[in-house]
């Protein structure tokens, strides 16, 4: 196109054009048909880039938060595993080392659940305590010989014996609820980021491209300087028409935001994963102590049910001959000495909840956000703006928000939903249902999720129908109602000039959690930590040592 310089304009018949025909008073323009095609391609490219950049910013923010949450949880598990190993090795010595696979397998299963979601947590805990029960029964009755059939009978009677007290039942419920909620929270961030990424592949329609050309390029064809911007209301209509398929995600996205907020409350309260994982060594040690305190009664009941075992003479073996298993508790530990704290977890969850919460109605605000990015003249109701045909007031009203744009004067309906849009709505619906199940303490089916520590969470699956939480066995009460989603349509943004919506996209926030005091602090989770009495502490740590000493002496006499 020739440079527009007053008398040097070269006008051509407007009938050669399609989009920019008739935009001036005389019916002639300085653009050729080829120029119009190039202008339209440029308008589509600029719009596509602006849309992708806006979606990408929120995508990156969610990905960063998700990676932080994943890294924190991975460090938490590694730290807990190391502390477990150090405590049990000091307390139970060689007995622990000889049977360490029971405990290492438990941590592996917990890690596998978070990584893949294919582990049955209740079954895992049942198997752990069943195996621990058989191992401890054998140690405490070392004067007898037990074959595999007898030990199978011992395991079958565990639930009736309740050798560990109520610890297995409580710990199993707590682990299931906390790990399900933690994984659902992490996967939700992954799914949301994937949705934003996939929507970036959606290209503007031909009708949208024509409207973008009329709004941003046709003014130059009649010699109007490029610094004259479009009227705000016109831009709103053009963007709403161009982004009609994006607006189709709004309702399901808002349900997703609500579900994330609910699960965040759980993670800050009764489902706090750190309050469960960090002291897990004490919980299991308490179970072992319960067994030791009732070992004689348990043994007699087993002998009554399974028969009196045969006395066996065991050969003395030097400790150096004991085949100790390779302990890999030091793998994947944090690279520094800083242990994750509850304050850090609480702050991270709160920041993630705010980031997701700020994106409520993101998709219906998206047209305003793009218009505010240098495309319009504020305020919208002015005569000093380009209205699509000349510099004058824009006479049409702003179209309603949402996917339906049949009354839009600039861009009519965009046709049937593309496959990529339907897929993202389905992904959001699926992860929202999983979050609701996690909030209610129910199992979640992760069969179709990618098997990575931090992978895609989109796909199908519903929570199992176990009903809402009604018990308070782990210290909280739900009142029996559970979480019921609000399916009402969220309030749409009011029709106001685009400048009002300049802050609708969540602002960039600091990625690293801030601590204004400079010191690490612990945040009270709402429930006081029980204090162990001196007598119980001595029993917990000294009694196992006495048992090992007595067992060693007994093997010397036999």
XYZ file of C-alpha atoms in Angstrom:
558
model
C 0.000 0.000 0.000
C 1.243 3.484 -0.767
C 2.037 5.626 2.231
C -0.887 7.844 3.109
C 0.305 11.409 2.612
C -2.599 13.715 1.744
C -2.577 14.506 -1.993
C -0.490 11.421 -2.851
C -3.423 9.077 -2.167
C -4.351 6.864 -5.076
C -8.001 5.866 -4.898
C -9.355 2.687 -6.454
C -12.936 1.600 -7.028
C -14.281 0.037 -3.851
C -16.011 -2.735 -5.813
C -12.659 -4.561 -5.983
C -12.803 -5.049 -2.224
C -14.952 -7.255 -0.031
C -14.326 -6.321 3.580
C -13.384 -2.654 3.261
C -15.831 -1.730 0.457
C -17.869 1.400 1.111
C -16.000 2.543 4.191
C -15.582 6.089 2.874
C -18.015 8.708 1.625
C -16.925 8.642 -2.019
C -16.987 4.904 -2.518
C -13.294 4.768 -3.398
C -10.360 3.479 -1.355
C -6.586 3.379 -1.649
C -6.399 -0.397 -1.151
C -6.331 -3.122 -3.757
C -7.916 -6.530 -3.334
C -4.469 -8.015 -2.739
C -3.744 -5.402 -0.068
C -7.043 -6.211 1.613
C -6.135 -9.903 1.792
C -2.815 -9.024 3.384
C -4.471 -6.632 5.832
C -6.911 -9.341 6.835
C -4.139 -11.879 7.346
C -2.256 -9.385 9.485
C -5.371 -8.618 11.568
C -5.955 -12.331 12.200
C -2.318 -12.849 13.138
C -2.304 -9.964 15.626
C -5.544 -11.129 17.222
C -4.356 -14.720 17.420
C -1.103 -13.653 19.080
C -2.859 -11.363 21.584
C -5.268 -14.151 22.538
C -2.520 -16.749 22.872
C -0.364 -14.416 24.962
C -3.230 -13.719 27.362
C -4.038 -17.412 27.799
C -0.364 -18.282 28.089
C 0.195 -15.885 30.978
C -2.445 -17.583 33.108
C -1.255 -21.004 31.941
C 2.298 -20.256 33.091
C 1.080 -18.989 36.445
C -0.904 -22.180 37.103
C 1.964 -24.373 35.933
C 4.387 -22.589 38.243
C 2.062 -22.953 41.223
C 1.499 -26.606 40.390
C 5.215 -27.292 40.169
C 5.761 -25.598 43.528
C 3.037 -27.677 45.148
C 4.401 -30.875 43.633
C 7.968 -30.130 44.755
C 6.814 -29.298 48.271
C 4.889 -32.540 48.600
C 7.763 -34.600 47.187
C 10.174 -33.025 49.680
C 7.665 -33.596 52.476
C 7.440 -37.318 51.728
C 11.223 -37.660 51.471
C 11.763 -35.825 54.760
C 9.116 -37.902 56.522
C 10.663 -41.089 55.160
C 14.090 -40.124 56.437
C 12.742 -39.213 59.881
C 10.846 -42.500 60.028
C 13.981 -44.485 59.237
C 16.130 -42.650 61.791
C 13.574 -43.027 64.599
C 12.805 -46.702 63.999
C 16.444 -47.643 63.535
C 17.313 -45.987 66.849
C 14.299 -47.457 68.662
C 14.058 -50.982 67.282
C 17.591 -51.547 66.002
C 18.291 -54.707 64.071
C 14.682 -55.911 64.287
C 13.670 -52.907 62.226
C 16.492 -53.331 59.744
C 15.632 -56.977 59.210
C 12.009 -56.084 58.482
C 12.500 -52.676 56.892
C 10.844 -53.749 53.636
C 7.463 -53.586 55.382
C 7.928 -49.847 55.931
C 9.754 -48.977 52.721
C 6.984 -50.660 50.735
C 4.410 -48.499 52.508
C 6.173 -45.288 51.478
C 6.563 -46.581 47.917
C 2.835 -47.198 47.684
C 2.057 -43.706 48.981
C 4.461 -42.220 46.436
C 2.913 -44.321 43.671
C -0.559 -43.085 44.545
C 0.488 -39.457 44.272
C 2.390 -40.180 41.055
C -0.125 -42.416 39.273
C -3.347 -42.636 41.284
C -3.536 -46.386 40.629
C -3.052 -47.492 44.251
C -5.923 -48.522 46.529
C -4.968 -46.639 49.690
C -7.288 -48.560 52.013
C -5.984 -51.887 50.691
C -2.429 -50.608 51.029
C -2.911 -49.763 54.696
C -4.667 -53.082 55.364
C -1.786 -54.998 53.789
C 0.769 -52.959 55.723
C -0.762 -53.596 59.145
C -1.480 -57.218 58.286
C 2.150 -57.825 57.358
C 3.369 -55.865 60.385
C 1.064 -57.934 62.575
C 2.524 -61.204 61.297
C 6.099 -59.946 61.633
C 5.583 -58.741 65.204
C 3.716 -61.884 66.193
C 6.660 -63.955 64.958
C 9.201 -61.807 66.823
C 7.266 -61.825 70.101
C 6.823 -65.607 69.868
C 10.274 -66.457 68.606
C 10.391 -69.741 70.576
C 7.890 -71.252 68.112
C 8.129 -72.289 64.471
C 5.517 -70.839 62.104
C 4.920 -71.993 58.566
C 3.180 -69.925 55.886
C -0.187 -71.621 56.496
C -0.099 -70.747 60.195
C 0.875 -67.125 59.470
C -1.995 -66.906 56.998
C -4.343 -67.935 59.812
C -2.730 -65.272 62.021
C -3.403 -62.599 59.396
C -6.988 -63.690 58.818
C -7.809 -63.068 62.474
C -6.255 -59.605 62.645
C -9.475 -57.580 62.409
C -11.046 -59.611 65.200
C -7.928 -59.331 67.371
C -7.408 -55.575 66.836
C -3.788 -55.928 68.039
C -2.917 -52.327 67.147
C -5.965 -50.771 68.770
C -7.835 -48.209 66.685
C -4.700 -46.795 65.035
C -5.079 -48.744 61.739
C -8.665 -47.644 61.242
C -8.006 -43.968 61.997
C -4.748 -43.811 60.062
C -6.274 -45.492 57.005
C -9.134 -42.976 56.873
C -6.778 -40.037 57.373
C -4.342 -41.209 54.706
C -7.084 -41.832 52.162
C -8.705 -38.435 52.674
C -5.476 -36.427 52.739
C -3.758 -38.154 49.820
C -6.870 -38.084 47.630
C -7.400 -34.374 48.301
C -3.704 -33.581 47.786
C -3.534 -35.398 44.458
C -6.831 -33.900 43.281
C -5.558 -30.404 44.136
C -2.308 -30.977 42.256
C -4.010 -32.527 39.240
C -6.528 -29.692 39.100
C -3.736 -27.208 38.427
C -2.372 -29.446 35.685
C -5.760 -29.818 34.000
C -6.458 -26.078 34.127
C -3.063 -25.312 32.598
C -3.689 -27.916 29.885
C -7.075 -26.361 29.082
C -5.487 -22.945 28.632
C -2.752 -24.448 26.497
C -5.149 -26.373 24.263
C -7.424 -23.381 23.743
C -4.485 -21.502 22.262
C -4.790 -23.721 19.189
C -8.256 -22.352 18.349
C -7.998 -20.081 15.296
C -10.315 -17.139 14.434
C -13.057 -17.799 11.900
C -13.319 -16.148 8.485
C -16.152 -13.924 9.703
C -14.073 -12.957 12.722
C -11.121 -12.099 10.478
C -13.313 -9.818 8.376
C -14.578 -8.006 11.465
C -11.044 -7.617 12.802
C -9.986 -6.137 9.442
C -12.855 -3.621 9.461
C -11.964 -2.615 13.006
C -8.174 -2.332 12.740
C -7.192 -1.905 9.067
C -9.946 -0.522 6.827
C -9.554 2.996 8.211
C -6.160 3.221 6.557
C -7.718 2.524 3.160
C -9.377 5.967 3.121
C -6.356 7.804 4.467
C -7.232 7.955 8.151
C -4.075 7.991 10.300
C -3.286 4.792 12.136
C -3.454 6.415 15.577
C -7.262 6.560 15.390
C -8.451 3.564 17.366
C -11.704 1.667 17.263
C -14.718 2.595 19.365
C -14.844 0.625 22.576
C -18.321 -0.828 22.032
C -17.378 -1.949 18.530
C -14.306 -3.708 19.856
C -16.399 -5.425 22.527
C -18.755 -6.767 19.881
C -15.950 -7.894 17.588
C -14.084 -9.667 20.380
C -17.198 -11.283 21.812
C -18.010 -12.654 18.376
C -14.453 -13.819 17.738
C -14.200 -15.433 21.189
C -17.673 -16.972 21.315
C -16.269 -20.509 21.529
C -13.921 -19.453 24.329
C -16.918 -18.169 26.297
C -18.389 -21.687 26.134
C -15.916 -22.673 28.884
C -17.090 -20.020 31.319
C -19.732 -21.969 33.227
C -17.635 -25.108 33.728
C -14.555 -23.048 34.566
C -16.455 -21.260 37.341
C -17.592 -24.605 38.781
C -13.953 -25.700 38.686
C -12.831 -22.560 40.550
C -15.441 -23.197 43.232
C -14.320 -26.825 43.663
C -10.646 -25.845 43.972
C -11.573 -23.352 46.683
C -13.437 -26.040 48.639
C -10.570 -28.547 48.487
C -8.117 -25.820 49.517
C -10.159 -25.395 52.703
C -9.765 -29.101 53.370
C -5.992 -28.964 52.840
C -5.763 -26.036 55.247
C -7.850 -27.912 57.806
C -8.675 -31.563 58.515
C -6.997 -32.951 55.365
C -3.693 -31.136 55.976
C -1.213 -33.528 54.404
C 1.757 -32.390 56.473
C -0.022 -32.879 59.780
C -0.501 -36.478 58.675
C 2.748 -37.359 56.912
C 5.290 -35.699 59.181
C 4.304 -37.549 62.411
C 3.450 -40.837 60.693
C 6.367 -42.505 62.500
C 4.774 -41.676 65.859
C 1.398 -42.989 64.742
C 2.841 -46.323 63.621
C 5.003 -46.506 66.739
C 1.846 -46.045 68.803
C 0.279 -48.974 66.970
C 3.319 -51.133 67.712
C 3.191 -50.149 71.374
C -0.483 -51.131 71.553
C 0.451 -54.542 70.196
C 3.265 -54.967 72.722
C 1.053 -54.031 75.640
C -1.477 -56.716 74.664
C 0.901 -59.255 73.125
C 0.222 -62.065 75.631
C -3.545 -61.803 75.272
C -3.274 -61.581 71.469
C -0.949 -64.608 71.339
C -3.242 -66.747 73.489
C -6.236 -65.850 71.338
C -4.277 -66.731 68.204
C -3.196 -70.041 69.702
C -6.811 -70.779 70.540
C -8.022 -69.987 67.030
C -5.122 -71.306 64.925
C -3.740 -74.023 67.202
C -0.678 -74.302 69.399
C 2.464 -73.956 67.264
C 5.450 -76.275 67.525
C 8.432 -75.257 69.618
C 11.497 -74.811 67.506
C 15.194 -74.621 68.289
C 16.741 -71.678 66.542
C 20.421 -71.487 65.871
C 22.306 -68.523 67.168
C 23.479 -66.263 64.384
C 26.047 -63.540 64.695
C 24.770 -60.111 63.834
C 27.261 -59.910 61.038
C 25.457 -62.771 59.310
C 22.072 -61.064 59.364
C 21.223 -60.177 55.742
C 20.302 -56.503 56.137
C 18.252 -55.107 53.298
C 19.408 -52.128 51.289
C 17.756 -49.042 52.743
C 17.099 -46.295 50.196
C 15.528 -43.737 52.502
C 18.034 -41.050 51.522
C 16.929 -40.940 47.886
C 15.212 -37.802 46.569
C 15.780 -35.776 49.747
C 15.789 -31.979 49.579
C 19.152 -30.649 48.471
C 19.389 -28.292 51.443
C 18.760 -28.690 55.144
C 15.506 -26.718 55.022
C 12.537 -28.861 55.941
C 9.083 -27.898 54.665
C 6.918 -26.347 57.332
C 3.213 -26.054 57.869
C 3.497 -22.291 57.423
C 4.975 -22.817 53.957
C 2.264 -25.308 53.009
C -0.540 -23.072 54.235
C 0.854 -20.075 52.386
C 1.330 -22.053 49.175
C -2.222 -23.433 49.260
C -3.632 -19.959 49.966
C -1.693 -18.442 47.069
C -2.864 -21.173 44.706
C -6.451 -20.698 45.833
C -6.196 -16.949 45.217
C -4.631 -17.445 41.776
C -7.396 -19.804 40.712
C -10.082 -17.673 42.380
C -8.957 -14.558 40.518
C -9.611 -16.369 37.232
C -13.344 -16.669 37.904
C -15.257 -15.529 34.765
C -11.931 -15.378 32.945
C -13.491 -16.435 29.648
C -16.271 -13.818 29.523
C -13.857 -11.077 30.562
C -11.367 -12.103 27.884
C -12.898 -9.874 25.133
C -12.646 -6.812 27.387
C -9.086 -7.695 28.308
C -8.035 -7.827 24.656
C -9.827 -4.567 23.837
C -8.050 -2.844 26.701
C -4.745 -3.920 25.212
C -4.420 -0.804 23.016
C -7.248 -1.490 20.563
C -9.896 0.991 21.681
C -10.412 4.631 22.522
C -11.642 5.192 26.095
C -14.348 6.041 26.846
C -16.305 3.901 24.411
C -19.094 6.432 23.707
C -17.037 9.029 21.815
C -17.153 10.511 18.317
C -13.373 10.495 18.003
C -13.100 6.776 17.242
C -13.367 4.444 14.265
C -16.807 2.820 14.107
C -16.103 0.508 11.159
C -17.081 2.931 8.380
C -15.862 6.327 9.531
C -14.645 8.312 12.531
C -17.837 8.826 14.482
C -19.907 7.483 17.331
C -20.633 3.734 17.320
C -24.401 3.336 17.075
C -24.911 -0.329 17.999
C -25.400 -1.668 21.523
C -23.004 -4.135 23.061
C -23.915 -7.783 22.630
C -24.575 -10.037 25.624
C -21.804 -12.148 27.130
C -21.491 -15.808 26.353
C -21.294 -18.253 23.492
C -24.533 -17.205 21.758
C -23.794 -14.197 19.539
C -26.582 -14.401 16.971
C -27.561 -10.757 17.629
C -24.004 -9.481 17.469
C -23.867 -6.776 14.747
C -20.187 -7.439 13.959
C -19.682 -11.214 14.198
C -22.601 -13.609 14.242
C -22.557 -17.116 15.738
C -19.378 -19.066 15.156
C -21.079 -22.333 14.197
C -20.956 -25.630 16.128
C -18.453 -26.049 18.925
C -15.056 -27.236 17.710
C -13.792 -30.548 19.050
C -11.037 -28.873 21.051
C -13.629 -26.790 22.921
C -15.794 -29.816 23.713
C -12.719 -31.689 24.954
C -11.738 -28.880 27.327
C -15.253 -28.603 28.743
C -15.205 -32.347 29.369
C -11.775 -32.141 31.037
C -12.948 -29.348 33.343
C -16.140 -31.218 34.200
C -14.191 -34.376 35.022
C -11.611 -32.773 37.304
C -14.375 -30.757 38.998
C -16.236 -33.964 39.848
C -13.007 -35.437 41.196
C -12.438 -32.385 43.359
C -15.955 -32.694 44.743
C -15.364 -36.343 45.591
C -12.059 -35.457 47.263
C -13.758 -32.730 49.295
C -16.291 -35.264 50.560
C -13.542 -37.735 51.545
C -14.442 -40.195 48.786
C -12.179 -42.211 46.528
C -11.385 -40.882 43.064
C -10.900 -42.960 39.924
C -7.605 -41.902 38.326
C -7.468 -44.752 35.812
C -6.989 -42.499 32.776
C -4.485 -39.995 34.176
C -0.945 -39.804 32.899
C 1.474 -41.740 35.086
C 3.837 -38.977 36.084
C 4.517 -37.097 39.322
C 3.148 -33.967 37.699
C 1.275 -34.906 34.572
C -1.983 -34.323 32.804
C -5.070 -34.833 34.877
C -7.700 -34.479 32.168
C -9.964 -37.348 31.261
C -12.985 -39.230 32.506
C -13.858 -40.674 35.868
C -16.085 -40.049 38.855
C -15.648 -40.398 42.576
C -17.032 -43.560 44.122
C -20.367 -43.265 45.800
C -19.328 -43.517 49.417
C -21.531 -40.652 50.578
C -20.464 -37.444 52.312
C -18.309 -37.401 55.413
C -20.395 -37.682 58.540
C -17.989 -39.059 61.138
C -15.590 -37.139 63.303
C -13.176 -39.926 64.041
C -10.228 -37.882 62.857
C -11.170 -34.697 64.638
C -13.717 -32.916 62.494
C -17.436 -33.010 61.813
C -19.238 -32.326 58.566
C -22.811 -32.383 59.718
C -23.653 -35.012 57.113
C -24.214 -32.691 54.192
C -20.941 -32.862 52.275
C -20.156 -30.546 49.366
C -22.993 -29.939 46.948
C -22.030 -27.832 43.930
C -23.859 -24.683 43.050
C -25.058 -25.185 39.481
C -26.613 -21.756 39.146
C -25.216 -19.633 36.360
C -22.686 -17.158 37.761
C -23.403 -13.480 37.460
C -22.132 -12.120 34.176
C -20.064 -8.939 34.038
C -22.045 -5.782 33.543
C -21.897 -3.938 30.267
C -19.453 -1.163 31.072
C -16.711 0.491 29.065
C -13.759 -1.837 28.488
C -11.481 0.352 30.567
C -13.300 -0.793 33.706
C -12.136 -4.353 33.048
C -8.430 -3.666 32.825
C -7.665 -5.747 35.913
C -9.862 -8.744 35.133
C -6.912 -10.977 34.348
C -5.157 -12.087 37.531
C -2.075 -9.906 37.990
C 1.325 -11.516 38.127
C 2.171 -12.394 41.697
C 5.423 -13.335 43.317
C 6.164 -16.987 42.728
C 8.108 -17.615 45.924
C 6.147 -17.415 49.176
C 7.087 -14.391 51.261
C 7.730 -14.332 54.980
C 7.833 -10.792 56.197
C 9.474 -11.721 59.468
C 12.348 -13.551 57.830
C 11.889 -16.481 60.185
C 10.154 -19.795 59.733
C 6.942 -20.064 61.648
C 4.483 -22.829 62.316
C 0.812 -22.114 61.695
C -1.734 -23.701 63.972
C -3.925 -25.958 61.851
C -6.831 -25.567 64.208
C -6.368 -28.680 66.360
C -3.928 -28.837 69.321
C -1.201 -31.424 69.098
C -1.520 -34.089 71.817
C 1.288 -34.122 74.356
C 2.802 -37.499 75.208
C 3.165 -38.216 78.915
C 6.545 -39.166 80.357
C 5.321 -42.638 81.279
C 3.997 -43.310 77.785
C 7.140 -41.917 76.186
C 9.337 -44.209 78.276
C 7.076 -47.109 77.425
C 7.206 -46.265 73.723
C 10.975 -46.137 73.474
C 12.321 -48.306 76.318
C 9.861 -51.177 76.176
C 10.873 -52.246 72.615
C 14.542 -52.283 73.690
C 13.711 -54.465 76.690
C 11.769 -56.820 74.422
C 14.736 -57.155 72.051
C 17.110 -57.824 74.966
C 14.789 -60.458 76.439
C 14.327 -62.068 73.017
C 18.090 -62.251 72.541
C 18.537 -63.931 75.910
C 15.741 -66.369 75.133
C 17.378 -67.449 71.874
C 20.615 -68.077 73.791
C 18.864 -70.480 76.169
C 17.049 -72.429 73.425
